[in-house]
Coordinates of C-alpha atoms in Angstrom, one line a residue:
Chain D
D113 CA 0.3 0.1 0.1
A114 CA 1.4 3.5 -0.9
G115 CA 0.7 4.4 2.9
V116 CA -2.0 7.8 3.1
I117 CA -1.8 10.3 0.5
Q118 CA -2.2 14.1 1.1
S119 CA -1.6 16.7 -1.5
P120 CA -1.0 19.4 -2.3
R121 CA 2.1 18.6 -0.2
H122 CA 2.4 22.7 -0.8
E123 CA 0.5 25.4 -1.3
V124 CA 0.9 29.1 -1.1
T125 CA -1.9 31.7 -1.1
E126 CA -3.4 34.7 -0.2
M127 CA -5.9 36.0 2.4
G128 CA -9.1 35.3 1.4
Q129 CA -9.0 32.8 -1.0
E130 CA -10.4 29.5 -0.9
V131 CA -8.0 26.2 -0.2
T132 CA -9.2 22.8 -0.4
L133 CA -6.6 19.8 1.1
R134 CA -6.6 16.5 0.2
C135 CA -6.6 13.2 1.9
K136 CA -6.8 9.4 0.7
P137 CA -6.6 6.8 3.3
I138 CA -5.2 3.5 3.3
S139 CA -7.2 1.1 1.6
G140 CA -9.3 -0.6 4.1
H141 CA -8.8 2.1 7.2
N142 CA -12.5 3.3 8.2
S143 CA -11.9 5.9 10.6
L144 CA -9.9 9.2 9.4
F145 CA -8.4 12.1 11.2
W146 CA -7.1 15.4 10.3
Y147 CA -4.8 17.4 12.2
R148 CA -2.9 20.9 12.5
Q149 CA 0.8 20.9 13.4
T150 CA 2.2 24.3 14.7
M151 CA 5.3 25.5 16.6
M152 CA 3.4 27.1 18.7
R153 CA 0.5 24.4 19.8
G154 CA 2.0 21.3 18.5
L155 CA -0.8 18.2 17.1
E156 CA -4.2 19.6 17.4
L157 CA -7.2 17.1 16.3
L158 CA -9.8 19.1 13.8
I159 CA -12.1 16.3 12.9
Y160 CA -12.6 13.1 13.0
F161 CA -14.5 10.6 10.7
N162 CA -15.5 6.6 11.4
N163 CA -17.2 4.8 8.2
N164 CA -17.0 7.8 6.3
V165 CA -19.6 10.0 9.2
P166 CA -18.1 12.5 10.9
I167 CA -18.1 12.0 14.9
D168 CA -15.8 14.8 16.6
D169 CA -15.6 18.3 15.0
S170 CA -15.2 20.4 17.8
G171 CA -11.7 21.1 17.2
M172 CA -12.4 22.6 14.2
P173 CA -11.6 26.3 14.9
E174 CA -14.2 28.1 13.1
D175 CA -17.1 28.2 10.4
R176 CA -14.4 28.6 8.0
F177 CA -13.2 25.4 7.6
S178 CA -15.2 22.4 6.5
A179 CA -14.3 19.1 6.1
K180 CA -16.3 15.6 3.7
M181 CA -15.9 12.5 3.4
P182 CA -17.7 11.4 0.6
N183 CA -16.5 7.9 0.3
A184 CA -14.1 5.6 1.7
S185 CA -11.4 6.8 -0.2
F186 CA -11.4 10.4 -0.1
S187 CA -11.8 13.0 2.3
T188 CA -10.8 17.0 2.0
L189 CA -10.2 19.6 4.5
K190 CA -11.3 23.5 3.2
I191 CA -11.0 27.0 4.4
Q192 CA -12.6 29.6 3.4
P193 CA -11.9 32.4 3.6
S194 CA -8.3 31.6 4.7
E195 CA -6.2 34.0 7.1
P196 CA -2.4 34.0 7.6
R197 CA -3.4 32.4 11.4
D198 CA -4.1 29.3 9.5
S199 CA -0.6 29.0 8.2
A200 CA 0.6 25.2 9.5
V201 CA 0.7 22.0 8.6
Y202 CA -2.0 20.0 7.8
F203 CA -2.0 15.9 8.6
C204 CA -4.4 13.1 7.5
A205 CA -3.8 10.3 9.7
T206 CA -5.9 6.8 9.0
I207 CA -6.4 4.0 10.9
L208 CA -8.5 0.3 10.9
S209 CA -10.0 1.0 14.1
G210 CA -11.6 -1.4 16.6
T211 CA -9.0 -3.9 17.0
G212 CA -6.8 -2.4 19.6
D213 CA -3.4 -3.4 17.5
S214 CA -3.6 -0.9 14.4
P215 CA -1.2 1.8 14.8
L216 CA -1.8 5.5 12.9
H217 CA -1.0 6.0 9.8
F218 CA 0.1 9.3 8.8
G219 CA 0.6 11.1 5.7
N220 CA 3.9 13.5 4.9
G221 CA 1.4 16.5 5.4
T222 CA 0.6 19.5 3.4
R223 CA 2.4 22.9 4.3
L224 CA -0.2 26.2 3.8
T225 CA 1.5 29.0 4.0
V226 CA -1.5 32.3 3.8
T227 CA 0.1 35.4 3.2
Chain A
K171 CA -9.3 15.8 30.7
Q172 CA -6.2 13.6 29.5
E173 CA -3.0 15.7 29.2
V174 CA 0.4 13.9 28.3
T175 CA 4.1 15.8 28.8
Q176 CA 7.2 14.2 27.3
I177 CA 10.9 15.2 29.2
P178 CA 13.2 15.8 28.1
A179 CA 11.8 18.6 25.8
A180 CA 15.2 18.2 23.8
L181 CA 18.3 15.5 24.2
S182 CA 21.5 15.6 22.9
V183 CA 23.6 12.4 23.3
P184 CA 27.1 11.3 21.4
E185 CA 26.4 8.3 18.9
G186 CA 26.2 4.7 20.6
E187 CA 24.8 5.7 23.9
N188 CA 21.6 4.4 25.2
L189 CA 18.9 6.4 26.5
V190 CA 15.6 6.8 27.6
L191 CA 12.5 8.8 26.9
N192 CA 10.0 9.5 28.8
C193 CA 6.0 10.1 28.8
S194 CA 3.3 11.2 31.5
F195 CA -0.3 11.5 31.4
T196 CA -2.8 11.9 34.0
D197 CA -5.8 9.2 33.3
S198 CA -4.9 5.7 33.4
A199 CA -7.9 4.8 31.9
I200 CA -6.2 4.2 28.4
Y201 CA -6.7 1.8 25.1
N202 CA -3.5 2.0 24.0
L203 CA -0.1 3.9 23.5
Q204 CA 2.0 4.4 20.8
W205 CA 5.1 6.4 20.1
F206 CA 6.1 8.2 16.9
R207 CA 8.7 9.1 15.2
Q208 CA 8.9 12.8 13.1
D209 CA 11.8 13.8 10.6
P210 CA 11.9 17.4 9.6
G211 CA 9.0 18.1 7.2
K212 CA 7.4 14.4 7.3
G213 CA 4.4 13.2 8.8
L214 CA 4.7 10.8 12.1
T215 CA 5.8 7.0 11.5
S216 CA 4.0 4.9 14.4
L217 CA 7.1 2.8 16.0
L218 CA 5.5 0.9 18.9
L219 CA 2.1 0.2 20.2
I220 CA 0.9 -1.0 23.6
Q221 CA -2.0 -2.1 24.3
S222 CA -3.3 -1.6 27.8
S223 CA -2.8 -4.8 29.1
Q224 CA 0.9 -5.0 28.1
R225 CA 3.7 -3.8 29.8
E226 CA 6.0 -3.7 26.4
Q227 CA 7.2 -4.2 23.3
T228 CA 10.5 -4.2 21.1
S229 CA 11.3 -3.3 18.2
G230 CA 15.2 -3.9 17.1
R231 CA 16.7 -1.4 19.1
L232 CA 13.8 0.1 20.5
N233 CA 11.7 -0.6 23.8
A234 CA 8.5 0.9 24.9
S235 CA 7.2 0.2 28.6
L236 CA 3.9 1.0 29.7
D237 CA 3.1 1.2 33.8
K238 CA -0.9 2.3 33.4
S239 CA -1.1 2.8 37.7
S240 CA 1.7 5.6 37.1
G241 CA 0.9 7.0 34.1
R242 CA 3.7 6.6 32.5
S243 CA 5.5 4.9 29.8
T244 CA 8.7 5.2 28.3
L245 CA 10.6 4.8 25.2
Y246 CA 14.6 2.8 25.7
I247 CA 17.1 3.3 22.4
A248 CA 19.9 1.3 22.5
A249 CA 23.0 1.8 21.0
S250 CA 21.5 5.1 19.6
Q251 CA 22.5 6.1 16.1
P252 CA 22.9 9.8 14.3
G253 CA 19.6 8.7 11.8
D254 CA 18.3 8.2 15.2
S255 CA 17.9 12.0 15.4
A256 CA 13.8 13.0 15.1
T257 CA 11.6 14.5 16.8
Y258 CA 9.7 11.5 19.3
L259 CA 6.3 11.8 20.4
C260 CA 4.2 9.5 22.7
A261 CA 0.2 9.4 21.8
V262 CA -2.3 7.8 24.1
I263 CA -5.7 6.6 22.7
D264 CA -9.1 6.1 25.0
Y265 CA -11.6 4.0 24.3
G266 CA -13.6 6.6 22.1
Q267 CA -10.2 6.4 20.4
N268 CA -9.5 9.7 21.0
F269 CA -5.8 10.9 20.5
V270 CA -4.1 12.9 22.5
F271 CA -0.4 13.4 22.0
G272 CA 2.6 14.2 23.9
P273 CA 4.7 17.7 22.8
G274 CA 7.8 15.3 21.6
T275 CA 11.5 14.7 22.5
R276 CA 13.8 16.5 20.0
L277 CA 16.3 14.0 20.0
S278 CA 20.2 14.7 18.2
V279 CA 22.8 11.8 18.4
L280 CA 25.9 13.3 17.1
P281 CA 28.4 11.4 15.2

């Protein structure tokens, strides 16, 4: 398996623009997480899906952020409109939940810079 | 609310040394605990997973232990190498599948 695939790897955009980050989970994994990582705050959970259904979105900072998982093989995180304080590395991670011994697998992240 | 801390925040050692990284958590009701490694510009890579019923796990030169009652886990790295230089994070997972990550320990192994 190619692992968790995220695109793009880097995104530079101007304040006010819409940004869409994409994630393809590992085949068979039924839970998907979106995280944001900054030097100041470390890893923060944004939202978590189980079987394509959002379970916990309490970490989504504002209404400007939205996430979807239309099927088991694709998820998006959208920021509209983007702001400079959204600059961070965004990670998607997936897991086969319910087994107790399945590790969490991360993608390589999308580095977002909003100017 | 679960809180995870890691000590030390940074560590620099000469090649060949054995070392211990520490992870502490406040709520012992955990499902499992994972240790991850993060290289600059990359995502996290899972190193070891310890289920709540286990005391330790080993993979090559890495050994992780878990003491739920005291809220502690340690990652032992034997015979460290420059390639071990990275940030090491622990994460505790509860029965609701909530992952809480520590801030990480930044390790430098000097040749």
